[in-house]
Amino acid sequence: MAIKEQSVQGLLAKFSEELKRHQYPISNMQCLLAKGSELETFALSQGVEEYTVELGQQFLSSFYPVSGKFASYAE
């Protein structure tokens, strides 16, 4: 199944909605959304507007030096 292209901003908006829907505690939401904001800043610094698995890998690798590839799962 092909993964639909999604802007980073759109992805983060949906992420926020899901956190609220699942009634995450406010403190947890703030922490997770702050990391999402860092992802958005990282994407903009790379000149990227659309989220891709590769962008996510680059973002994570900037914090945690890893080798190899991350597994990706489609719905």
mmJSON file of the N, C-alpha and C atoms, coordinates in Angstrom:
{"data_MODEL":{"atom_site":{
"group_PDB":["ATOM","ATOM","ATOM","ATOM","ATOM","ATOM","ATOM","ATOM","ATOM","ATOM","ATOM","ATOM","ATOM","ATOM","ATOM","ATOM","ATOM","ATOM","ATOM","ATOM","ATOM","ATOM","ATOM","ATOM","ATOM","ATOM","ATOM","ATOM","ATOM","ATOM","ATOM","ATOM","ATOM","ATOM","ATOM","ATOM","ATOM","ATOM","ATOM","ATOM","ATOM","ATOM","ATOM","ATOM","ATOM","ATOM","ATOM","ATOM","ATOM","ATOM","ATOM","ATOM","ATOM","ATOM","ATOM","ATOM","ATOM","ATOM","ATOM","ATOM","ATOM","ATOM","ATOM","ATOM","ATOM","ATOM","ATOM","ATOM","ATOM","ATOM","ATOM","ATOM","ATOM","ATOM","ATOM","ATOM","ATOM","ATOM","ATOM","ATOM","ATOM","ATOM","ATOM","ATOM","ATOM","ATOM","ATOM","ATOM","ATOM","ATOM","ATOM","ATOM","ATOM","ATOM","ATOM","ATOM","ATOM","ATOM","ATOM","ATOM","ATOM","ATOM","ATOM","ATOM","ATOM","ATOM","ATOM","ATOM","ATOM","ATOM","ATOM","ATOM","ATOM","ATOM","ATOM","ATOM","ATOM","ATOM","ATOM","ATOM","ATOM","ATOM","ATOM","ATOM","ATOM","ATOM","ATOM","ATOM","ATOM","ATOM","ATOM","ATOM","ATOM","ATOM","ATOM","ATOM","ATOM","ATOM","ATOM","ATOM","ATOM","ATOM","ATOM","ATOM","ATOM","ATOM","ATOM","ATOM","ATOM","ATOM","ATOM","ATOM","ATOM","ATOM","ATOM","ATOM","ATOM","ATOM","ATOM","ATOM","ATOM","ATOM","ATOM","ATOM","ATOM","ATOM","ATOM","ATOM","ATOM","ATOM","ATOM","ATOM","ATOM","ATOM","ATOM","ATOM","ATOM","ATOM","ATOM","ATOM","ATOM","ATOM","ATOM","ATOM","ATOM","ATOM","ATOM","ATOM","ATOM","ATOM","ATOM","ATOM","ATOM","ATOM","ATOM","ATOM","ATOM","ATOM","ATOM","ATOM","ATOM","ATOM","ATOM","ATOM","ATOM","ATOM","ATOM","ATOM","ATOM","ATOM","ATOM","ATOM","ATOM","ATOM","ATOM","ATOM","ATOM","ATOM","ATOM","ATOM","ATOM","ATOM","ATOM","ATOM","ATOM"],
"id":[1,2,3,4,5,6,7,8,9,10,11,12,13,14,15,16,17,18,19,20,21,22,23,24,25,26,27,28,29,30,31,32,33,34,35,36,37,38,39,40,41,42,43,44,45,46,47,48,49,50,51,52,53,54,55,56,57,58,59,60,61,62,63,64,65,66,67,68,69,70,71,72,73,74,75,76,77,78,79,80,81,82,83,84,85,86,87,88,89,90,91,92,93,94,95,96,97,98,99,100,101,102,103,104,105,106,107,108,109,110,111,112,113,114,115,116,117,118,119,120,121,122,123,124,125,126,127,128,129,130,131,132,133,134,135,136,137,138,139,140,141,142,143,144,145,146,147,148,149,150,151,152,153,154,155,156,157,158,159,160,161,162,163,164,165,166,167,168,169,170,171,172,173,174,175,176,177,178,179,180,181,182,183,184,185,186,187,188,189,190,191,192,193,194,195,196,197,198,199,200,201,202,203,204,205,206,207,208,209,210,211,212,213,214,215,216,217,218,219,220,221,222,223,224,225],
"type_symbol":["N","C","C","N","C","C","N","C","C","N","C","C","N","C","C","N","C","C","N","C","C","N","C","C","N","C","C","N","C","C","N","C","C","N","C","C","N","C","C","N","C","C","N","C","C","N","C","C","N","C","C","N","C","C","N","C","C","N","C","C","N","C","C","N","C","C","N","C","C","N","C","C","N","C","C","N","C","C","N","C","C","N","C","C","N","C","C","N","C","C","N","C","C","N","C","C","N","C","C","N","C","C","N","C","C","N","C","C","N","C","C","N","C","C","N","C","C","N","C","C","N","C","C","N","C","C","N","C","C","N","C","C","N","C","C","N","C","C","N","C","C","N","C","C","N","C","C","N","C","C","N","C","C","N","C","C","N","C","C","N","C","C","N","C","C","N","C","C","N","C","C","N","C","C","N","C","C","N","C","C","N","C","C","N","C","C","N","C","C","N","C","C","N","C","C","N","C","C","N","C","C","N","C","C","N","C","C","N","C","C","N","C","C","N","C","C","N","C","C","N","C","C","N","C","C"],
"label_atom_id":["N","CA","C","N","CA","C","N","CA","C","N","CA","C","N","CA","C","N","CA","C","N","CA","C","N","CA","C","N","CA","C","N","CA","C","N","CA","C","N","CA","C","N","CA","C","N","CA","C","N","CA","C","N","CA","C","N","CA","C","N","CA","C","N","CA","C","N","CA","C","N","CA","C","N","CA","C","N","CA","C","N","CA","C","N","CA","C","N","CA","C","N","CA","C","N","CA","C","N","CA","C","N","CA","C","N","CA","C","N","CA","C","N","CA","C","N","CA","C","N","CA","C","N","CA","C","N","CA","C","N","CA","C","N","CA","C","N","CA","C","N","CA","C","N","CA","C","N","CA","C","N","CA","C","N","CA","C","N","CA","C","N","CA","C","N","CA","C","N","CA","C","N","CA","C","N","CA","C","N","CA","C","N","CA","C","N","CA","C","N","CA","C","N","CA","C","N","CA","C","N","CA","C","N","CA","C","N","CA","C","N","CA","C","N","CA","C","N","CA","C","N","CA","C","N","CA","C","N","CA","C","N","CA","C","N","CA","C","N","CA","C","N","CA","C","N","CA","C","N","CA","C","N","CA","C","N","CA","C","N","CA","C"],
"label_alt_id":[null,null,null,null,null,null,null,null,null,null,null,null,null,null,null,null,null,null,null,null,null,null,null,null,null,null,null,null,null,null,null,null,null,null,null,null,null,null,null,null,null,null,null,null,null,null,null,null,null,null,null,null,null,null,null,null,null,null,null,null,null,null,null,null,null,null,null,null,null,null,null,null,null,null,null,null,null,null,null,null,null,null,null,null,null,null,null,null,null,null,null,null,null,null,null,null,null,null,null,null,null,null,null,null,null,null,null,null,null,null,null,null,null,null,null,null,null,null,null,null,null,null,null,null,null,null,null,null,null,null,null,null,null,null,null,null,null,null,null,null,null,null,null,null,null,null,null,null,null,null,null,null,null,null,null,null,null,null,null,null,null,null,null,null,null,null,null,null,null,null,null,null,null,null,null,null,null,null,null,null,null,null,null,null,null,null,null,null,null,null,null,null,null,null,null,null,null,null,null,null,null,null,null,null,null,null,null,null,null,null,null,null,null,null,null,null,null,null,null,null,null,null,null,null,null],
"label_comp_id":["MET","MET","MET","ALA","ALA","ALA","ILE","ILE","ILE","LYS","LYS","LYS","GLU","GLU","GLU","GLN","GLN","GLN","SER","SER","SER","VAL","VAL","VAL","GLN","GLN","GLN","GLY","GLY","GLY","LEU","LEU","LEU","LEU","LEU","LEU","ALA","ALA","ALA","LYS","LYS","LYS","PHE","PHE","PHE","SER","SER","SER","GLU","GLU","GLU","GLU","GLU","GLU","LEU","LEU","LEU","LYS","LYS","LYS","ARG","ARG","ARG","HIS","HIS","HIS","GLN","GLN","GLN","TYR","TYR","TYR","PRO","PRO","PRO","ILE","ILE","ILE","SER","SER","SER","ASN","ASN","ASN","MET","MET","MET","GLN","GLN","GLN","CYS","CYS","CYS","LEU","LEU","LEU","LEU","LEU","LEU","ALA","ALA","ALA","LYS","LYS","LYS","GLY","GLY","GLY","SER","SER","SER","GLU","GLU","GLU","LEU","LEU","LEU","GLU","GLU","GLU","THR","THR","THR","PHE","PHE","PHE","ALA","ALA","ALA","LEU","LEU","LEU","SER","SER","SER","GLN","GLN","GLN","GLY","GLY","GLY","VAL","VAL","VAL","GLU","GLU","GLU","GLU","GLU","GLU","TYR","TYR","TYR","THR","THR","THR","VAL","VAL","VAL","GLU","GLU","GLU","LEU","LEU","LEU","GLY","GLY","GLY","GLN","GLN","GLN","GLN","GLN","GLN","PHE","PHE","PHE","LEU","LEU","LEU","SER","SER","SER","SER","SER","SER","PHE","PHE","PHE","TYR","TYR","TYR","PRO","PRO","PRO","VAL","VAL","VAL","SER","SER","SER","GLY","GLY","GLY","LYS","LYS","LYS","PHE","PHE","PHE","ALA","ALA","ALA","SER","SER","SER","TYR","TYR","TYR","ALA","ALA","ALA","GLU","GLU","GLU"],
"label_asym_id":["A","A","A","A","A","A","A","A","A","A","A","A","A","A","A","A","A","A","A","A","A","A","A","A","A","A","A","A","A","A","A","A","A","A","A","A","A","A","A","A","A","A","A","A","A","A","A","A","A","A","A","A","A","A","A","A","A","A","A","A","A","A","A","A","A","A","A","A","A","A","A","A","A","A","A","A","A","A","A","A","A","A","A","A","A","A","A","A","A","A","A","A","A","A","A","A","A","A","A","A","A","A","A","A","A","A","A","A","A","A","A","A","A","A","A","A","A","A","A","A","A","A","A","A","A","A","A","A","A","A","A","A","A","A","A","A","A","A","A","A","A","A","A","A","A","A","A","A","A","A","A","A","A","A","A","A","A","A","A","A","A","A","A","A","A","A","A","A","A","A","A","A","A","A","A","A","A","A","A","A","A","A","A","A","A","A","A","A","A","A","A","A","A","A","A","A","A","A","A","A","A","A","A","A","A","A","A","A","A","A","A","A","A","A","A","A","A","A","A","A","A","A","A","A","A"],
"label_entity_id":["1","1","1","1","1","1","1","1","1","1","1","1","1","1","1","1","1","1","1","1","1","1","1","1","1","1","1","1","1","1","1","1","1","1","1","1","1","1","1","1","1","1","1","1","1","1","1","1","1","1","1","1","1","1","1","1","1","1","1","1","1","1","1","1","1","1","1","1","1","1","1","1","1","1","1","1","1","1","1","1","1","1","1","1","1","1","1","1","1","1","1","1","1","1","1","1","1","1","1","1","1","1","1","1","1","1","1","1","1","1","1","1","1","1","1","1","1","1","1","1","1","1","1","1","1","1","1","1","1","1","1","1","1","1","1","1","1","1","1","1","1","1","1","1","1","1","1","1","1","1","1","1","1","1","1","1","1","1","1","1","1","1","1","1","1","1","1","1","1","1","1","1","1","1","1","1","1","1","1","1","1","1","1","1","1","1","1","1","1","1","1","1","1","1","1","1","1","1","1","1","1","1","1","1","1","1","1","1","1","1","1","1","1","1","1","1","1","1","1","1","1","1","1","1","1"],
"label_seq_id":[1,1,1,2,2,2,3,3,3,4,4,4,5,5,5,6,6,6,7,7,7,8,8,8,9,9,9,10,10,10,11,11,11,12,12,12,13,13,13,14,14,14,15,15,15,16,16,16,17,17,17,18,18,18,19,19,19,20,20,20,21,21,21,22,22,22,23,23,23,24,24,24,25,25,25,26,26,26,27,27,27,28,28,28,29,29,29,30,30,30,31,31,31,32,32,32,33,33,33,34,34,34,35,35,35,36,36,36,37,37,37,38,38,38,39,39,39,40,40,40,41,41,41,42,42,42,43,43,43,44,44,44,45,45,45,46,46,46,47,47,47,48,48,48,49,49,49,50,50,50,51,51,51,52,52,52,53,53,53,54,54,54,55,55,55,56,56,56,57,57,57,58,58,58,59,59,59,60,60,60,61,61,61,62,62,62,63,63,63,64,64,64,65,65,65,66,66,66,67,67,67,68,68,68,69,69,69,70,70,70,71,71,71,72,72,72,73,73,73,74,74,74,75,75,75],
"pdbx_PDB_ins_code":[null,null,null,null,null,null,null,null,null,null,null,null,null,null,null,null,null,null,null,null,null,null,null,null,null,null,null,null,null,null,null,null,null,null,null,null,null,null,null,null,null,null,null,null,null,null,null,null,null,null,null,null,null,null,null,null,null,null,null,null,null,null,null,null,null,null,null,null,null,null,null,null,null,null,null,null,null,null,null,null,null,null,null,null,null,null,null,null,null,null,null,null,null,null,null,null,null,null,null,null,null,null,null,null,null,null,null,null,null,null,null,null,null,null,null,null,null,null,null,null,null,null,null,null,null,null,null,null,null,null,null,null,null,null,null,null,null,null,null,null,null,null,null,null,null,null,null,null,null,null,null,null,null,null,null,null,null,null,null,null,null,null,null,null,null,null,null,null,null,null,null,null,null,null,null,null,null,null,null,null,null,null,null,null,null,null,null,null,null,null,null,null,null,null,null,null,null,null,null,null,null,null,null,null,null,null,null,null,null,null,null,null,null,null,null,null,null,null,null,null,null,null,null,null,null],
"Cartn_x":[0.839,0.0,0.89,0.582,1.346,0.999,2.012,1.797,1.493,0.402,-0.021,0.977,1.329,2.216,1.526,2.303,1.754,2.733,2.236,3.103,3.462,4.616,5.032,4.012,3.556,2.559,1.262,0.813,-0.415,-0.271,0.878,1.146,1.125,1.752,1.791,0.406,-0.416,-1.783,-2.586,-2.441,-3.139,-2.613,-1.306,-0.689,-1.287,-1.402,-1.978,-3.423,-4.192,-5.584,-5.67,-4.774,-4.778,-4.39,-3.438,-3.065,-4.258,-5.0,-6.189,-7.272,-7.454,-8.495,-8.227,-6.957,-6.582,-6.368,-6.682,-6.653,-5.289,-4.249,-2.914,-2.874,-2.131,-1.976,-1.322,-1.717,-1.217,0.309,0.93,2.402,3.052,2.481,3.008,2.804,1.611,1.325,2.304,2.565,3.483,4.87,5.333,6.651,6.68,5.666,5.623,5.464,4.627,4.421,5.653,6.416,7.676,8.651,8.699,9.566,9.063,7.748,7.18,7.576,7.603,8.036,9.508,10.316,11.721,11.828,10.972,10.947,10.597,9.608,9.205,10.35,11.032,12.174,13.273,13.53,14.542,14.169,12.91,12.461,12.661,12.286,12.442,13.915,14.779,16.213,16.786,16.111,16.523,15.82,14.943,14.192,13.117,12.568,11.601,10.265,9.177,7.843,7.053,7.357,6.633,7.382,6.632,7.244,7.531,8.709,9.078,9.76,9.821,10.533,11.991,12.558,13.963,14.164,13.228,13.32,13.284,12.38,12.29,13.582,14.187,15.451,16.564,16.611,17.631,17.444,16.195,15.898,16.351,15.972,16.375,17.89,18.511,19.966,20.701,20.078,20.722,20.798,19.945,19.955,20.648,20.402,20.894,21.668,22.998,23.789,23.462,22.936,22.581,23.116,23.268,23.641,22.551,22.453,21.423,20.172,19.102,17.847,16.775,15.818,14.671,13.632,12.901,11.801,10.661,9.959,8.782,7.568,6.463,5.24,4.15,3.448,2.313,1.043,0.03,-1.268,-1.892],
"Cartn_y":[-1.17,0.0,1.241,2.184,3.428,4.323,4.991,5.909,7.289,7.875,9.191,10.247,11.171,12.263,13.122,13.577,14.345,15.441,16.662,17.744,17.499,18.007,17.868,18.552,19.733,20.457,19.665,19.099,18.301,17.06,16.418,15.231,15.575,16.693,17.088,17.481,18.08,18.426,17.152,16.152,14.878,14.183,14.27,13.682,14.311,15.621,16.334,15.893,15.773,15.328,13.93,13.043,11.675,11.633,12.461,12.516,12.95,13.943,14.417,13.336,12.692,11.653,10.51,10.178,9.098,9.59,10.853,11.48,11.36,11.666,11.709,12.827,12.627,13.709,14.931,16.11,17.363,17.404,16.99,17.051,16.162,14.985,14.11,14.718,15.297,15.926,17.058,17.88,19.0,18.518,17.456,16.9,16.351,15.588,14.99,16.048,17.043,18.101,18.998,19.139,19.887,19.159,17.83,17.045,17.18,17.225,17.435,18.786,19.791,21.121,21.103,20.326,20.175,19.493,18.508,17.843,18.846,19.686,20.699,21.673,22.122,23.027,22.351,21.078,20.316,20.221,19.914,19.791,21.104,22.209,23.513,23.838,23.445,23.695,22.895,21.805,20.975,21.381,22.383,22.827,21.838,21.103,20.044,20.403,20.189,20.435,19.148,18.135,16.866,15.886,15.178,14.177,12.926,12.371,11.082,10.262,8.957,8.089,8.521,8.897,9.327,10.577,11.519,12.718,12.318,11.436,10.971,10.308,9.513,8.858,9.879,10.875,11.92,12.682,12.986,13.704,12.892,11.62,10.779,10.614,10.466,10.288,11.536,12.693,13.913,13.927,13.14,13.033,11.765,10.677,9.374,8.752,8.758,8.17,6.671,6.316,4.918,4.515,3.242,2.744,1.781,1.573,0.696,1.473,0.743,1.378,1.044,1.946,1.711,0.936,0.095,-0.593,0.4,0.347,1.193,0.293,0.732,-0.062,0.784,0.217,0.883,0.349,1.185,0.733,-0.255],
"Cartn_z":[0.0,0.0,0.0,-0.831,-0.908,0.283,0.806,1.913,1.347,1.805,1.343,1.816,0.925,1.314,2.358,3.314,4.424,4.791,4.908,5.35,6.816,7.223,8.613,9.514,9.132,9.94,10.055,8.953,8.963,9.824,9.729,10.532,12.025,12.383,13.785,14.298,13.446,13.837,14.123,13.266,13.483,14.73,14.955,16.136,17.393,17.409,18.549,18.787,17.723,17.828,18.441,18.015,18.533,20.001,20.408,21.818,22.666,22.174,22.891,22.925,21.789,21.688,22.659,22.831,23.742,25.18,25.406,26.724,27.418,26.658,27.259,28.293,29.377,30.354,29.69,30.138,29.56,29.564,30.668,30.745,29.68,29.435,28.387,27.009,26.802,25.512,25.234,26.246,26.058,25.652,26.289,25.977,24.55,24.187,22.85,21.763,22.016,21.025,20.894,21.979,21.9,20.982,21.068,20.178,18.74,18.566,17.24,16.669,17.517,17.091,16.654,17.37,16.979,15.613,15.37,14.058,12.969,13.24,12.254,11.975,13.017,12.859,12.053,12.357,11.626,10.146,9.865,8.469,7.726,8.357,7.713,7.481,8.419,8.25,7.083,6.733,5.61,4.312,4.404,3.233,2.814,3.778,3.501,4.142,3.408,3.952,4.138,3.343,3.414,4.306,5.168,6.024,5.211,5.396,4.818,5.9,5.704,6.635,6.725,5.588,5.58,6.437,6.37,7.203,8.673,9.031,10.41,10.861,9.985,10.313,10.508,9.642,9.774,11.086,11.426,12.658,13.869,13.91,15.035,15.106,13.944,13.905,14.39,14.287,14.768,16.303,16.971,18.435,18.915,18.177,18.59,17.437,17.514,16.43,16.292,15.148,14.898,13.531,13.36,12.038,11.594,10.317,9.789,9.449,9.198,8.822,9.85,9.952,10.813,9.997,10.656,9.979,9.831,8.733,8.561,8.324,8.831,8.739,8.126,7.17,6.537,7.158,7.196,7.74,6.811],
"occupancy":[1.0,1.0,1.0,1.0,1.0,1.0,1.0,1.0,1.0,1.0,1.0,1.0,1.0,1.0,1.0,1.0,1.0,1.0,1.0,1.0,1.0,1.0,1.0,1.0,1.0,1.0,1.0,1.0,1.0,1.0,1.0,1.0,1.0,1.0,1.0,1.0,1.0,1.0,1.0,1.0,1.0,1.0,1.0,1.0,1.0,1.0,1.0,1.0,1.0,1.0,1.0,1.0,1.0,1.0,1.0,1.0,1.0,1.0,1.0,1.0,1.0,1.0,1.0,1.0,1.0,1.0,1.0,1.0,1.0,1.0,1.0,1.0,1.0,1.0,1.0,1.0,1.0,1.0,1.0,1.0,1.0,1.0,1.0,1.0,1.0,1.0,1.0,1.0,1.0,1.0,1.0,1.0,1.0,1.0,1.0,1.0,1.0,1.0,1.0,1.0,1.0,1.0,1.0,1.0,1.0,1.0,1.0,1.0,1.0,1.0,1.0,1.0,1.0,1.0,1.0,1.0,1.0,1.0,1.0,1.0,1.0,1.0,1.0,1.0,1.0,1.0,1.0,1.0,1.0,1.0,1.0,1.0,1.0,1.0,1.0,1.0,1.0,1.0,1.0,1.0,1.0,1.0,1.0,1.0,1.0,1.0,1.0,1.0,1.0,1.0,1.0,1.0,1.0,1.0,1.0,1.0,1.0,1.0,1.0,1.0,1.0,1.0,1.0,1.0,1.0,1.0,1.0,1.0,1.0,1.0,1.0,1.0,1.0,1.0,1.0,1.0,1.0,1.0,1.0,1.0,1.0,1.0,1.0,1.0,1.0,1.0,1.0,1.0,1.0,1.0,1.0,1.0,1.0,1.0,1.0,1.0,1.0,1.0,1.0,1.0,1.0,1.0,1.0,1.0,1.0,1.0,1.0,1.0,1.0,1.0,1.0,1.0,1.0,1.0,1.0,1.0,1.0,1.0,1.0,1.0,1.0,1.0,1.0,1.0,1.0],
"B_iso_or_equiv":[0.0,0.0,0.0,0.0,0.0,0.0,0.0,0.0,0.0,0.0,0.0,0.0,0.0,0.0,0.0,0.0,0.0,0.0,0.0,0.0,0.0,0.0,0.0,0.0,0.0,0.0,0.0,0.0,0.0,0.0,0.0,0.0,0.0,0.0,0.0,0.0,0.0,0.0,0.0,0.0,0.0,0.0,0.0,0.0,0.0,0.0,0.0,0.0,0.0,0.0,0.0,0.0,0.0,0.0,0.0,0.0,0.0,0.0,0.0,0.0,0.0,0.0,0.0,0.0,0.0,0.0,0.0,0.0,0.0,0.0,0.0,0.0,0.0,0.0,0.0,0.0,0.0,0.0,0.0,0.0,0.0,0.0,0.0,0.0,0.0,0.0,0.0,0.0,0.0,0.0,0.0,0.0,0.0,0.0,0.0,0.0,0.0,0.0,0.0,0.0,0.0,0.0,0.0,0.0,0.0,0.0,0.0,0.0,0.0,0.0,0.0,0.0,0.0,0.0,0.0,0.0,0.0,0.0,0.0,0.0,0.0,0.0,0.0,0.0,0.0,0.0,0.0,0.0,0.0,0.0,0.0,0.0,0.0,0.0,0.0,0.0,0.0,0.0,0.0,0.0,0.0,0.0,0.0,0.0,0.0,0.0,0.0,0.0,0.0,0.0,0.0,0.0,0.0,0.0,0.0,0.0,0.0,0.0,0.0,0.0,0.0,0.0,0.0,0.0,0.0,0.0,0.0,0.0,0.0,0.0,0.0,0.0,0.0,0.0,0.0,0.0,0.0,0.0,0.0,0.0,0.0,0.0,0.0,0.0,0.0,0.0,0.0,0.0,0.0,0.0,0.0,0.0,0.0,0.0,0.0,0.0,0.0,0.0,0.0,0.0,0.0,0.0,0.0,0.0,0.0,0.0,0.0,0.0,0.0,0.0,0.0,0.0,0.0,0.0,0.0,0.0,0.0,0.0,0.0,0.0,0.0,0.0,0.0,0.0,0.0],
"pdbx_formal_charge":[null,null,null,null,null,null,null,null,null,null,null,null,null,null,null,null,null,null,null,null,null,null,null,null,null,null,null,null,null,null,null,null,null,null,null,null,null,null,null,null,null,null,null,null,null,null,null,null,null,null,null,null,null,null,null,null,null,null,null,null,null,null,null,null,null,null,null,null,null,null,null,null,null,null,null,null,null,null,null,null,null,null,null,null,null,null,null,null,null,null,null,null,null,null,null,null,null,null,null,null,null,null,null,null,null,null,null,null,null,null,null,null,null,null,null,null,null,null,null,null,null,null,null,null,null,null,null,null,null,null,null,null,null,null,null,null,null,null,null,null,null,null,null,null,null,null,null,null,null,null,null,null,null,null,null,null,null,null,null,null,null,null,null,null,null,null,null,null,null,null,null,null,null,null,null,null,null,null,null,null,null,null,null,null,null,null,null,null,null,null,null,null,null,null,null,null,null,null,null,null,null,null,null,null,null,null,null,null,null,null,null,null,null,null,null,null,null,null,null,null,null,null,null,null,null],
"auth_seq_id":[1,1,1,2,2,2,3,3,3,4,4,4,5,5,5,6,6,6,7,7,7,8,8,8,9,9,9,10,10,10,11,11,11,12,12,12,13,13,13,14,14,14,15,15,15,16,16,16,17,17,17,18,18,18,19,19,19,20,20,20,21,21,21,22,22,22,23,23,23,24,24,24,25,25,25,26,26,26,27,27,27,28,28,28,29,29,29,30,30,30,31,31,31,32,32,32,33,33,33,34,34,34,35,35,35,36,36,36,37,37,37,38,38,38,39,39,39,40,40,40,41,41,41,42,42,42,43,43,43,44,44,44,45,45,45,46,46,46,47,47,47,48,48,48,49,49,49,50,50,50,51,51,51,52,52,52,53,53,53,54,54,54,55,55,55,56,56,56,57,57,57,58,58,58,59,59,59,60,60,60,61,61,61,62,62,62,63,63,63,64,64,64,65,65,65,66,66,66,67,67,67,68,68,68,69,69,69,70,70,70,71,71,71,72,72,72,73,73,73,74,74,74,75,75,75],
"auth_comp_id":["MET","MET","MET","ALA","ALA","ALA","ILE","ILE","ILE","LYS","LYS","LYS","GLU","GLU","GLU","GLN","GLN","GLN","SER","SER","SER","VAL","VAL","VAL","GLN","GLN","GLN","GLY","GLY","GLY","LEU","LEU","LEU","LEU","LEU","LEU","ALA","ALA","ALA","LYS","LYS","LYS","PHE","PHE","PHE","SER","SER","SER","GLU","GLU","GLU","GLU","GLU","GLU","LEU","LEU","LEU","LYS","LYS","LYS","ARG","ARG","ARG","HIS","HIS","HIS","GLN","GLN","GLN","TYR","TYR","TYR","PRO","PRO","PRO","ILE","ILE","ILE","SER","SER","SER","ASN","ASN","ASN","MET","MET","MET","GLN","GLN","GLN","CYS","CYS","CYS","LEU","LEU","LEU","LEU","LEU","LEU","ALA","ALA","ALA","LYS","LYS","LYS","GLY","GLY","GLY","SER","SER","SER","GLU","GLU","GLU","LEU","LEU","LEU","GLU","GLU","GLU","THR","THR","THR","PHE","PHE","PHE","ALA","ALA","ALA","LEU","LEU","LEU","SER","SER","SER","GLN","GLN","GLN","GLY","GLY","GLY","VAL","VAL","VAL","GLU","GLU","GLU","GLU","GLU","GLU","TYR","TYR","TYR","THR","THR","THR","VAL","VAL","VAL","GLU","GLU","GLU","LEU","LEU","LEU","GLY","GLY","GLY","GLN","GLN","GLN","GLN","GLN","GLN","PHE","PHE","PHE","LEU","LEU","LEU","SER","SER","SER","SER","SER","SER","PHE","PHE","PHE","TYR","TYR","TYR","PRO","PRO","PRO","VAL","VAL","VAL","SER","SER","SER","GLY","GLY","GLY","LYS","LYS","LYS","PHE","PHE","PHE","ALA","ALA","ALA","SER","SER","SER","TYR","TYR","TYR","ALA","ALA","ALA","GLU","GLU","GLU"],
"auth_asym_id":["A","A","A","A","A","A","A","A","A","A","A","A","A","A","A","A","A","A","A","A","A","A","A","A","A","A","A","A","A","A","A","A","A","A","A","A","A","A","A","A","A","A","A","A","A","A","A","A","A","A","A","A","A","A","A","A","A","A","A","A","A","A","A","A","A","A","A","A","A","A","A","A","A","A","A","A","A","A","A","A","A","A","A","A","A","A","A","A","A","A","A","A","A","A","A","A","A","A","A","A","A","A","A","A","A","A","A","A","A","A","A","A","A","A","A","A","A","A","A","A","A","A","A","A","A","A","A","A","A","A","A","A","A","A","A","A","A","A","A","A","A","A","A","A","A","A","A","A","A","A","A","A","A","A","A","A","A","A","A","A","A","A","A","A","A","A","A","A","A","A","A","A","A","A","A","A","A","A","A","A","A","A","A","A","A","A","A","A","A","A","A","A","A","A","A","A","A","A","A","A","A","A","A","A","A","A","A","A","A","A","A","A","A","A","A","A","A","A","A","A","A","A","A","A","A"],
"auth_atom_id":["N","CA","C","N","CA","C","N","CA","C","N","CA","C","N","CA","C","N","CA","C","N","CA","C","N","CA","C","N","CA","C","N","CA","C","N","CA","C","N","CA","C","N","CA","C","N","CA","C","N","CA","C","N","CA","C","N","CA","C","N","CA","C","N","CA","C","N","CA","C","N","CA","C","N","CA","C","N","CA","C","N","CA","C","N","CA","C","N","CA","C","N","CA","C","N","CA","C","N","CA","C","N","CA","C","N","CA","C","N","CA","C","N","CA","C","N","CA","C","N","CA","C","N","CA","C","N","CA","C","N","CA","C","N","CA","C","N","CA","C","N","CA","C","N","CA","C","N","CA","C","N","CA","C","N","CA","C","N","CA","C","N","CA","C","N","CA","C","N","CA","C","N","CA","C","N","CA","C","N","CA","C","N","CA","C","N","CA","C","N","CA","C","N","CA","C","N","CA","C","N","CA","C","N","CA","C","N","CA","C","N","CA","C","N","CA","C","N","CA","C","N","CA","C","N","CA","C","N","CA","C","N","CA","C","N","CA","C","N","CA","C","N","CA","C","N","CA","C","N","CA","C","N","CA","C","N","CA","C","N","CA","C"],
"pdbx_PDB_model_num":[1,1,1,1,1,1,1,1,1,1,1,1,1,1,1,1,1,1,1,1,1,1,1,1,1,1,1,1,1,1,1,1,1,1,1,1,1,1,1,1,1,1,1,1,1,1,1,1,1,1,1,1,1,1,1,1,1,1,1,1,1,1,1,1,1,1,1,1,1,1,1,1,1,1,1,1,1,1,1,1,1,1,1,1,1,1,1,1,1,1,1,1,1,1,1,1,1,1,1,1,1,1,1,1,1,1,1,1,1,1,1,1,1,1,1,1,1,1,1,1,1,1,1,1,1,1,1,1,1,1,1,1,1,1,1,1,1,1,1,1,1,1,1,1,1,1,1,1,1,1,1,1,1,1,1,1,1,1,1,1,1,1,1,1,1,1,1,1,1,1,1,1,1,1,1,1,1,1,1,1,1,1,1,1,1,1,1,1,1,1,1,1,1,1,1,1,1,1,1,1,1,1,1,1,1,1,1,1,1,1,1,1,1,1,1,1,1,1,1,1,1,1,1,1,1]
}}}
